[in-house]
Structures are given as structure tokens and as C-alpha cells.
XYZ file of N, CA and C in Angstrom:
672
model
N 13.126 8.972 17.740
C 12.059 8.652 16.890
C 11.944 7.019 16.605
N 11.968 6.323 15.430
C 12.310 5.103 15.140
C 11.107 4.237 16.021
N 9.626 4.347 16.048
C 8.733 3.794 16.876
C 8.825 2.455 16.460
N 8.725 2.148 15.367
C 8.558 0.619 14.721
C 10.209 0.337 14.666
N 10.377 -1.255 14.996
C 11.243 -1.710 14.713
C 11.640 -2.010 12.926
N 10.773 -2.486 12.565
C 10.577 -3.078 11.210
C 9.134 -2.791 10.528
N 8.878 -3.287 9.511
C 7.662 -3.441 8.582
C 6.727 -4.562 9.559
N 7.396 -5.414 9.901
C 6.693 -6.694 10.660
C 5.948 -6.227 11.755
N 6.651 -5.334 12.725
C 6.216 -4.776 13.985
C 5.520 -3.423 13.821
N 5.413 -2.853 12.554
C 4.400 -1.855 12.372
C 3.281 -2.170 11.965
N 3.391 -3.460 11.224
C 2.065 -4.267 10.713
C 1.408 -4.728 11.729
N 1.814 -5.343 12.982
C 1.502 -5.766 14.348
C 0.638 -4.857 15.044
N 1.473 -3.474 14.915
C 0.705 -2.368 15.837
C -0.578 -1.966 14.996
N -0.535 -1.795 13.801
C -1.737 -1.530 12.869
C -2.861 -2.517 13.018
N -2.677 -3.731 13.189
C -3.477 -4.722 13.115
C -4.191 -4.487 14.287
N -3.667 -4.199 15.456
C -4.782 -4.186 16.618
C -5.624 -2.807 16.526
N -5.466 -1.903 15.653
C -6.369 -0.977 15.452
C -7.653 -1.193 14.435
N -7.434 -2.601 13.912
C -8.474 -3.016 12.793
C -8.906 -4.200 13.018
N -8.681 -4.565 14.643
C -8.790 -5.945 14.853
C -10.939 -6.205 15.048
N -11.268 -5.225 14.964
C -12.435 -5.208 14.911
C -13.298 -5.747 13.316
N -12.310 -5.823 12.563
C -12.775 -6.474 11.042
C -12.228 -7.859 11.389
N -11.491 -8.355 12.208
C -11.460 -9.760 12.496
C -12.580 -10.791 12.301
N -12.262 -12.000 11.227
C -13.276 -13.012 11.348
C -14.759 -12.313 10.348
N -14.560 -11.304 9.470
C -15.476 -11.048 8.676
C -15.430 -11.595 7.352
N -16.371 -12.071 6.888
C -16.402 -13.108 5.674
C -16.213 -11.926 3.915
N -16.326 -10.753 4.492
C -16.369 -9.705 3.041
C -15.334 -8.494 3.443
N -14.121 -9.247 4.281
C -12.990 -8.295 4.372
C -11.976 -8.849 3.462
N -10.865 -7.941 2.742
C -9.898 -8.357 1.980
C -8.770 -7.175 2.167
N -7.467 -7.664 2.401
C -6.433 -6.781 2.914
C -5.939 -6.546 1.391
N -5.512 -5.733 0.991
C -4.592 -5.304 -0.339
C -3.683 -4.431 0.205
N -2.311 -4.680 -0.142
C -0.890 -4.297 0.207
C -0.520 -3.316 -1.194
N 0.116 -2.467 -0.956
C 0.682 -1.447 -1.806
C 2.544 -1.785 -1.792
N 2.572 -2.798 -2.972
C 3.815 -3.317 -3.072
C 4.793 -2.120 -3.469
N 6.046 -2.264 -3.066
C 6.589 -3.309 -2.425
C 6.748 -3.107 -0.958
N 6.789 -1.794 -0.581
C 6.922 -1.853 1.121
C 5.750 -2.106 1.857
N 4.403 -1.959 1.179
C 3.714 -2.032 2.206
C 2.851 -3.722 2.631
N 3.672 -4.688 1.883
C 3.523 -6.225 1.507
C 3.793 -6.835 3.152
N 5.094 -6.385 3.639
C 5.340 -7.150 5.072
C 4.070 -6.595 5.787
N 3.857 -5.171 6.200
C 2.796 -4.692 6.672
C 1.387 -5.332 6.616
N 0.840 -5.423 5.619
C -0.097 -6.173 5.559
C -0.379 -7.608 5.596
N 0.615 -8.108 5.329
C 0.803 -9.411 5.796
C 0.501 -9.663 7.186
N 1.192 -8.796 8.179
C 0.605 -9.178 9.707
C -0.903 -8.685 9.646
N -1.078 -7.414 9.221
C -2.613 -7.231 9.205
C -3.607 -8.362 8.861
N -3.648 -8.926 7.669
C -4.126 -9.920 7.223
C -4.172 -11.283 7.857
N -3.159 -11.482 8.510
C -2.852 -12.523 9.474
C -3.872 -12.187 10.733
N -3.669 -11.305 11.582
C -4.592 -10.838 12.333
C -6.022 -10.781 12.362
N -6.288 -10.419 11.150
C -7.533 -10.208 10.885
C -8.260 -11.729 10.365
N -7.652 -12.634 9.904
C -7.935 -13.752 9.188
C -8.590 -13.473 8.101
N -7.650 -12.592 7.115
C -8.446 -12.334 6.027
C -7.610 -12.466 4.992
N -8.073 -12.589 3.459
C -7.203 -12.748 2.284
C -6.268 -11.729 1.987
N -5.180 -11.960 1.368
C -4.243 -10.949 1.191
C -4.110 -10.733 -0.056
N -3.863 -9.553 -0.953
C -3.679 -9.681 -2.106
C -2.912 -8.070 -2.420
N -2.501 -7.704 -3.669
C -1.573 -6.511 -3.723
C -2.456 -5.555 -4.695
N -2.601 -3.961 -4.572
C -3.110 -3.420 -5.470
C -1.886 -2.661 -5.865
N -1.148 -2.636 -7.317
C 0.017 -2.408 -7.765
C -0.202 -0.885 -7.762
N 0.707 -0.028 -7.482
C 0.888 1.530 -7.404
C 2.375 2.092 -7.623
N 2.450 3.194 -8.573
C 3.659 3.430 -8.676
C 3.767 4.813 -8.631
N 4.516 5.841 -7.757
C 4.814 7.162 -7.604
C 5.253 7.615 -8.893
N 4.848 8.706 -8.892
C 5.510 9.580 -10.235
C 6.526 10.481 -9.441
N 7.587 10.232 -9.962
C 8.628 11.449 -9.228
C 8.773 12.740 -10.154
N 9.184 13.707 -9.365
C 9.328 15.090 -10.080
C 10.863 15.133 -10.739
N 10.761 15.728 -11.726
C 11.914 15.930 -12.601
C 13.107 16.187 -12.138
N 14.199 15.322 -11.876
C 15.338 15.868 -11.538
C 15.314 15.450 -9.690
N 14.237 15.203 -9.275
C 13.818 14.931 -7.702
C 13.190 13.667 -7.681
N 13.300 12.386 -7.863
C 12.633 11.437 -8.071
C 11.922 10.921 -6.824
N 12.532 11.178 -5.666
C 11.719 10.811 -4.462
C 10.746 11.816 -3.888
N 10.787 12.818 -4.662
C 9.532 14.006 -4.384
C 8.286 13.538 -5.611
N 7.212 12.860 -4.510
C 6.177 12.462 -5.579
C 4.897 13.722 -6.031
N 5.192 13.525 -7.356
C 4.238 14.706 -7.838
C 2.806 14.042 -7.792
N 2.374 12.752 -8.029
C 1.679 11.930 -8.073
C 1.712 10.412 -8.246
N 0.846 9.648 -8.506
C 0.946 8.156 -8.608
C 0.082 7.379 -9.637
N 0.357 6.403 -9.897
C -0.716 6.040 -11.081
C -0.921 4.346 -10.344
N -2.121 3.769 -10.766
C -2.272 2.395 -10.044
C -3.197 1.439 -11.206
N -3.094 0.343 -11.026
C -3.850 -0.922 -11.599
C -5.489 -0.022 -11.974
N -5.426 -0.392 -13.869
C -7.065 0.116 -13.896
C -6.659 1.500 -14.517
N -5.387 1.917 -14.619
C -5.270 2.985 -15.339
C -5.771 4.524 -14.559
N -5.789 4.276 -13.152
C -6.096 5.352 -12.569
C -4.543 6.368 -12.334
N -4.813 7.487 -12.392
C -3.624 8.624 -12.245
C -4.027 9.619 -11.083
N -3.659 10.056 -10.198
C -3.877 10.855 -9.035
C -2.272 12.064 -9.029
N -2.617 13.316 -9.347
C -1.692 14.240 -8.992
C -1.897 14.941 -8.117
N -0.688 15.353 -7.568
C -0.860 16.500 -6.501
C -0.885 18.005 -7.024
N -1.966 18.517 -6.836
C -2.342 19.493 -7.749
C -1.144 20.754 -7.420
N -0.999 20.961 -6.195
C -0.246 22.159 -5.636
C 1.097 21.937 -5.888
N 1.472 20.835 -6.526
C 3.049 20.299 -6.698
C 3.344 20.031 -8.192
N 2.090 20.773 -8.990
C 2.451 20.343 -10.290
C 3.381 21.336 -10.992
N 4.195 20.631 -12.052
C 5.520 21.113 -12.487
C 5.081 22.274 -13.468
N 5.787 23.081 -13.484
C 5.823 23.882 -14.713
C 5.573 23.351 -15.853
N 5.120 24.172 -17.068
C 4.903 23.851 -18.511
C 6.116 23.296 -18.878
N 7.287 23.649 -18.730
C 8.624 23.365 -19.530
C 8.646 21.693 -18.848
N 8.302 21.219 -18.024
C 8.425 19.810 -17.512
C 7.760 19.315 -17.917
N 6.664 19.374 -18.571
C 5.661 18.334 -19.112
C 5.801 17.236 -19.890
N 7.070 17.420 -20.748
C 7.463 16.305 -21.433
C 8.429 15.112 -20.104
N 8.989 15.838 -19.578
C 9.716 14.588 -18.211
C 8.672 14.323 -17.869
N 7.524 14.812 -17.543
C 6.509 13.997 -16.894
C 5.879 13.009 -17.349
N 5.881 13.312 -18.925
C 4.943 12.398 -19.546
C 5.819 11.123 -19.640
N 7.139 11.410 -19.766
C 8.039 10.164 -20.155
C 8.358 9.301 -18.591
N 8.005 10.021 -17.402
C 8.059 9.456 -16.285
C 6.852 8.601 -15.978
N 5.753 9.046 -16.191
C 4.567 8.425 -16.592
C 4.396 7.191 -17.313
N 5.332 7.264 -18.459
C 4.949 6.087 -19.275
C 6.039 4.984 -18.885
N 7.280 5.580 -18.443
C 8.030 4.562 -17.684
C 7.554 3.689 -16.114
N 6.624 4.637 -15.558
C 6.470 4.038 -14.570
C 4.927 2.847 -14.675
N 4.389 3.294 -16.080
C 3.364 2.261 -16.278
C 4.011 1.297 -16.586
N 5.222 1.069 -17.486
C 6.082 -0.050 -17.938
C 6.368 -0.925 -16.383
N 6.781 -0.271 -15.428
C 7.012 -1.146 -14.596
C 5.646 -1.422 -13.742
N 4.797 -0.417 -13.616
C 3.452 -1.461 -13.068
C 2.960 -2.451 -13.861
N 3.237 -2.633 -15.014
C 2.697 -3.932 -15.895
C 3.618 -5.042 -15.416
N 4.764 -4.829 -15.285
C 5.887 -5.722 -15.050
C 5.706 -6.131 -13.623
N 5.303 -5.308 -12.813
C 4.797 -5.878 -11.051
C 3.698 -6.787 -11.159
N 2.694 -6.004 -11.839
C 1.480 -6.945 -12.008
C 1.702 -8.624 -12.525
N 2.453 -8.396 -13.421
C 2.409 -10.002 -14.010
C 3.563 -10.842 -13.230
N 4.319 -9.981 -12.531
C 5.380 -11.041 -11.698
C 4.257 -11.239 -10.192
N 3.572 -10.431 -9.657
C 3.172 -11.040 -8.419
C 1.660 -11.586 -8.857
N 1.060 -11.417 -9.680
C -0.222 -12.366 -10.408
C 0.067 -13.711 -10.402
N 1.303 -13.426 -11.476
C 1.576 -14.779 -12.058
C 0.424 -15.371 -12.840
N -0.199 -16.348 -12.332
C -1.251 -17.066 -13.458
C -2.509 -17.081 -12.451
N -2.327 -16.340 -11.285
C -3.453 -16.396 -10.588
C -4.430 -14.902 -10.766
N -5.966 -15.150 -10.532
C -6.632 -14.107 -10.432
C -6.704 -13.177 -9.315
N -7.016 -11.956 -9.659
C -6.925 -11.327 -8.380
C -8.095 -11.524 -7.018
N -7.746 -11.146 -6.032
C -8.905 -11.270 -5.088
C -10.215 -10.753 -5.485
N -11.184 -10.879 -5.652
C -12.502 -10.215 -5.785
C -12.902 -8.972 -4.613
N -12.932 -7.989 -5.308
C -13.380 -6.765 -4.281
C -14.430 -6.335 -4.294
N -15.164 -6.534 -5.396
C -16.928 -5.894 -5.576
C -17.750 -6.418 -4.297
N -18.322 -5.064 -3.813
C -18.877 -5.576 -2.613
C -18.080 -5.662 -1.429
N -16.997 -6.059 -1.309
C -16.075 -6.119 -0.102
C -16.066 -4.917 0.735
N -15.422 -5.143 1.885
C -14.507 -4.200 2.473
C -13.120 -4.417 2.220
N -12.545 -3.093 1.658
C -11.012 -3.443 1.220
C -10.262 -2.585 2.390
N -9.384 -3.159 2.685
C -8.419 -2.572 3.774
C -7.030 -2.508 3.063
N -6.714 -1.371 2.800
C -5.740 -0.792 1.880
C -4.571 -0.653 2.678
N -3.285 -1.086 2.659
C -2.235 -0.981 3.577
C -0.972 -0.696 2.861
N -0.203 0.665 2.959
C 1.084 0.479 3.185
C 2.063 1.171 4.263
N 3.298 0.861 3.917
C 3.936 1.036 5.059
C 4.372 2.699 5.597
N 3.470 3.960 4.843
C 3.758 5.030 5.247
C 3.300 5.638 3.895
N 2.828 7.111 4.431
C 2.314 8.080 3.737
C 2.762 9.282 3.949
N 3.822 9.914 2.839
C 3.976 11.578 3.072
C 3.277 12.683 2.208
N 3.003 11.873 0.962
C 1.952 12.862 0.055
C 0.671 12.566 0.137
N 0.650 11.214 0.259
C -0.518 10.487 0.084
C -0.851 10.226 -1.256
N -0.159 10.234 -2.367
C -0.558 10.033 -3.610
C -0.812 8.738 -4.041
N 0.094 7.869 -3.323
C 0.043 6.423 -3.825
C -1.314 5.574 -3.121
N -1.544 6.050 -2.036
C -2.767 5.496 -1.544
C -4.144 6.082 -1.752
N -3.789 7.315 -2.427
C -5.233 7.762 -2.881
C -5.606 7.335 -4.568
N -4.280 7.036 -5.027
C -4.314 6.148 -6.334
C -5.075 4.653 -6.112
N -4.392 3.932 -5.264
C -5.049 2.987 -5.027
C -6.475 2.851 -4.197
N -7.197 3.708 -3.550
C -8.406 3.966 -3.160
C -9.033 4.127 -4.747
N -8.835 5.231 -5.348
C -9.681 5.051 -6.478
C -10.001 3.941 -7.553
N -8.612 3.476 -7.592
C -8.694 1.986 -8.502
C -9.298 1.157 -7.813
N -9.427 0.886 -6.560
C -10.326 -0.308 -5.887
C -11.574 0.115 -5.850
N -12.043 1.988 -5.755
C -13.489 2.236 -5.778
C -14.043 2.028 -7.208
N -13.205 1.879 -8.459
C -13.736 1.893 -9.740
C -13.874 0.439 -9.900
N -13.348 -0.501 -9.237
C -13.194 -1.892 -9.112
C -14.888 -2.432 -8.476
N -15.214 -1.229 -7.637
C -16.867 -1.409 -7.086
C -16.484 -1.913 -5.828
N -15.547 -1.951 -4.908
C -15.548 -1.969 -3.594
C -16.744 -1.292 -2.532
N -17.209 -2.145 -1.824
C -18.447 -1.566 -0.846
C -17.727 -0.681 0.133
N -16.486 -1.365 0.597
C -16.083 -0.090 1.689
C -14.686 -0.009 1.665
N -13.966 1.221 1.967
C -12.341 1.415 1.415
C -11.734 1.846 2.865
N -10.980 1.071 3.488
C -10.630 1.526 4.667
C -8.998 1.758 4.144
N -8.445 2.886 4.364
C -6.717 3.355 4.211
C -6.145 3.168 5.306
N -5.168 2.350 5.508
C -4.649 1.846 6.860
C -3.517 2.160 6.594
N -2.712 2.963 7.553
C -0.994 3.162 7.505
C -0.494 3.140 8.875
N 0.884 2.716 8.951
C 1.522 3.089 10.394
C 1.638 4.267 10.334
N 2.288 5.158 9.760
C 2.559 6.424 9.796
C 2.067 7.569 8.658
N 1.749 8.669 8.732
C 1.121 9.462 7.567
C 1.256 10.916 8.191
N 1.606 11.669 7.005
C 1.499 13.326 7.403
C 0.016 13.328 7.764
N 0.065 14.529 8.345
C -1.218 15.352 8.550
C -2.196 15.672 6.857
N -1.303 16.107 6.179
C -1.853 16.383 4.567
C -2.376 15.198 4.029
N -1.538 14.540 4.058
C -1.832 12.962 3.523
C -3.082 12.279 4.177
N -3.136 12.493 5.279
C -4.549 11.942 6.083
C -5.776 12.892 5.987
N -5.627 13.899 5.542
C -6.581 15.251 5.540
C -7.206 14.707 3.947
N -6.285 14.317 2.982
C -6.648 14.030 1.534
C -7.525 12.725 1.677
N -6.610 12.018 2.565
C -7.217 10.447 2.440
C -8.786 10.389 2.827
N -8.922 11.333 3.850
C -10.307 11.033 4.461
C -11.603 11.920 3.807
N -11.093 12.641 2.509
C -12.035 12.953 1.573
C -12.264 11.580 0.483
N -11.557 10.652 0.584
C -11.690 9.760 -0.445
C -12.063 8.502 -0.164
N -11.375 8.022 1.167
C -11.842 6.800 1.685
C -12.813 6.654 2.688
N -13.373 5.582 2.937
C -14.499 5.594 3.821
C -14.110 5.624 4.968
N -12.861 5.470 5.597
C -12.137 5.127 7.003
C -10.609 5.283 6.533
N -10.189 5.901 7.496
C -8.617 6.140 7.245
C -8.168 5.711 8.859
N -6.960 4.893 8.938
C -6.641 4.318 10.181
C -5.082 4.561 10.388
N -4.372 5.366 11.222
C -3.110 5.429 10.917
C -2.671 5.342 12.437
N -1.600 4.305 12.864
C -0.986 4.636 14.098
C -0.492 5.602 14.563
N 0.281 6.271 13.786
C 1.025 7.579 14.451
C 0.691 8.738 13.375
N -0.144 9.794 13.404
C -0.006 10.912 12.777
C 0.969 12.108 13.474
N 1.735 11.949 13.185
C 2.840 13.014 13.606
C 2.521 14.454 12.736
N 2.633 15.916 13.814
C 2.402 17.026 13.337
C 3.224 17.356 12.474
N 4.660 16.687 12.223
C 5.203 17.220 10.983
C 5.933 16.158 10.774
N 5.841 15.352 9.493
C 6.631 14.318 9.272
C 7.866 14.596 8.022
N 8.917 14.326 8.082
C 10.136 14.547 7.335
C 10.249 13.764 6.024
N 9.984 12.446 6.624
C 9.849 11.085 5.696
C 9.413 9.916 6.390
N 9.076 9.071 5.719
C 8.527 7.657 6.257
C 9.442 6.874 7.024
N 10.549 6.915 6.328
C 11.959 6.129 7.112
C 12.020 6.256 8.377
N 12.160 7.799 8.724
C 12.749 7.968 9.930
C 11.534 7.637 11.300
N 10.806 6.776 10.968
C 9.876 6.341 11.833
C 10.151 4.669 12.060
N 11.137 4.242 11.395
C 11.617 2.906 11.166
C 12.975 2.818 11.428
N 13.490 1.803 12.441
C 14.625 1.371 12.764
C 15.364 0.562 11.554
N 14.612 -0.185 10.932
C 14.832 -0.813 9.673
C 13.945 -0.523 8.460
N 14.255 0.060 7.611
C 13.556 0.338 6.377
C 14.470 0.189 5.395
N 14.967 -0.856 5.433
C 15.524 -1.258 3.786
C 14.366 -1.946 2.865
N 14.991 -1.925 1.901
C 14.111 -2.118 0.506
C 13.540 -3.642 0.551
N 12.088 -3.353 0.346
C 11.491 -4.905 0.244
C 11.748 -5.604 -1.252
N 12.246 -6.716 -1.406
C 12.524 -7.288 -2.775
C 11.277 -7.897 -3.223
N 11.291 -8.101 -4.124
C 10.486 -8.742 -5.022
C 9.972 -10.285 -4.858
N 11.425 -10.886 -4.378
C 11.147 -11.779 -3.970
C 10.391 -12.514 -2.376
N 10.436 -10.970 -1.639
C 10.026 -11.181 -0.431
C 8.719 -10.941 -0.610
N 8.357 -10.200 -1.666
C 6.474 -9.898 -1.825
C 5.762 -11.646 -2.297
N 6.695 -11.904 -3.279
C 5.854 -13.235 -3.660
C 6.278 -14.494 -2.478
N 6.904 -14.350 -1.509
C 6.962 -15.278 -0.527
C 5.739 -15.105 0.187
N 5.952 -13.870 0.648
C 4.553 -13.494 1.794
C 3.004 -13.645 1.064
N 3.116 -13.181 -0.141
C 2.021 -13.880 -0.639
C 1.499 -15.139 -0.986
N 2.684 -16.183 -0.819
C 2.364 -17.403 -0.979
C 2.112 -17.659 0.385
N 2.641 -17.802 1.239
C 2.312 -17.705 2.537
C 0.930 -17.370 3.007
N 0.680 -16.091 2.635
C -1.034 -15.738 3.142
C -1.881 -16.592 2.494
N -1.768 -16.988 0.855
C -2.429 -17.924 0.330
C -2.622 -19.550 1.481
N -1.281 -19.812 1.559
C -1.329 -21.159 2.348
C -2.134 -21.262 3.490
N -1.878 -20.093 4.216
C -2.341 -19.919 5.470
C -3.999 -20.400 5.387
N -4.661 -19.511 4.299
C -5.914 -19.599 4.198
C -6.321 -21.014 3.779
N -5.684 -21.838 3.038
C -5.957 -22.957 2.691
C -5.691 -24.085 3.483
N -4.455 -23.782 4.253
C -4.233 -24.825 5.338
C -3.807 -24.156 6.562
N -5.134 -23.838 7.474
C -4.990 -22.727 8.701
C -4.352 -23.535 9.461
N -4.661 -24.816 9.624
C -3.683 -25.310 11.038
C -2.301 -25.773 10.558
N -1.867 -25.825 9.389
C -0.469 -25.773 9.235
C 0.124 -24.622 9.365
N -0.399 -23.454 9.115
C -0.095 -22.167 9.517
C -0.327 -21.447 10.993
N -0.573 -22.312 11.860
C -0.940 -21.861 13.234
C 0.403 -21.475 14.081
N 1.232 -21.855 13.478
C 2.671 -21.403 14.304
C 3.352 -20.307 13.863
N 2.434 -19.289 13.237
C 3.024 -17.969 12.600
C 3.159 -17.249 13.773
N 4.372 -16.289 13.974
C 3.943 -15.416 15.090
C 4.672 -14.108 14.510
């Protein structure tokens, strides 16, 4: 398996499928932090487009935090996987999970934004990028959030995603692009040789590099 060496190589492969958007003034690339940022950085570089983040937090199931029941995103959007909803006895735990993830979402927004305004998305073609999707809840939350912000066209772009996630996303995004849609996906990590956690400092560094590239294109020409 291990189709991708790491998120950087995944971003470069994904970027080739989006190259028809290169050079368009109405295109912005929005990454889902943290893992989606290294992928989106490469996509934005290939498309010569601005890079920003759309903060999304997965809602883990009580007792099984890696299993996504849904997701929340900037702007107060909540998406639940209806088929995986917890029985009533777990609703209190789910409410606690939502509250905790909202706190973390606000922390990340403050950290990644700092004193900068978000890249404008109203009327723009927004390419949303993550490092993969098993349930699709996080990307669906991002799509809905950007839709509410007035995006003109929304493209959900993923290196790898489950068949179920892609089907759900096609009902929400205007376009879905996926490098690998395996018939059966156990986990996103199995498709990467290096799937180590992306740190906040790496997110901040890549966002700074992307902004510097657009402001000083000649000084960034050596990026590879």
C-alpha cells in the first residue's frame, strides 16, 4: 500500500489533478488543519493560489475518540453522520465532546490567524484540501462552512478517501477530486509511508511561506 511517501508527495500528486485551476485570480486553497496543510501547501504552490485554513474539528465517539460521529467547523457549522449516531444514553458525552472541540477550534483559529484577516472567499472558487477522508464528516463541515461564507464554487480535494465519503461529498461540493478512491478503506494512514502528526509550528511555517511566496514570487522561485 503506502502510495504516498508523505503529505508533501500526496499534495504534489493531488495538484496535478487540479492544474487546470492554475493562474486563475478567483481561486483560493483552504486547508483543513493540521494534516491537510502540508498537502494544501503543495497544491497552492502548483496553482499559484493563496493558501489559508478552514478550521474543522472531528467529533469522536464516547469511548472511541478516533471514530468520527461528525465534525464542527468555523462559523458554527456542525455535521453529524446520521447512521453512526449514538444512543440517547450517550448524548451527554457527545455534548461534552462538542463543547471541548469548540474550545479547541477557537484556540486553533486564534493561533493560525493571529492578527491576519482570513482570505476572502465570497464569490471565489474554493479548493478545500485535507490529507484524506474516511467518513467525510470533516470535509463536509468545511464545505458547508465555506458555502455559508458565500463561496462561488467549492472543490473538495483529497489524496485518498473512502467510497462512502466521496459519495457524501458529491452531494455537497460542486466538484470532488480524489487521487485514490480505494474500494475499501480501513484508515487514511495506511496509504502513507510517513503519516506522523503535523505540529502547529509546521502549520504556521507553511502558512507564512505561502504568504511570502505570493508577496515575493521571485524569492520563492527555488521551492521544490
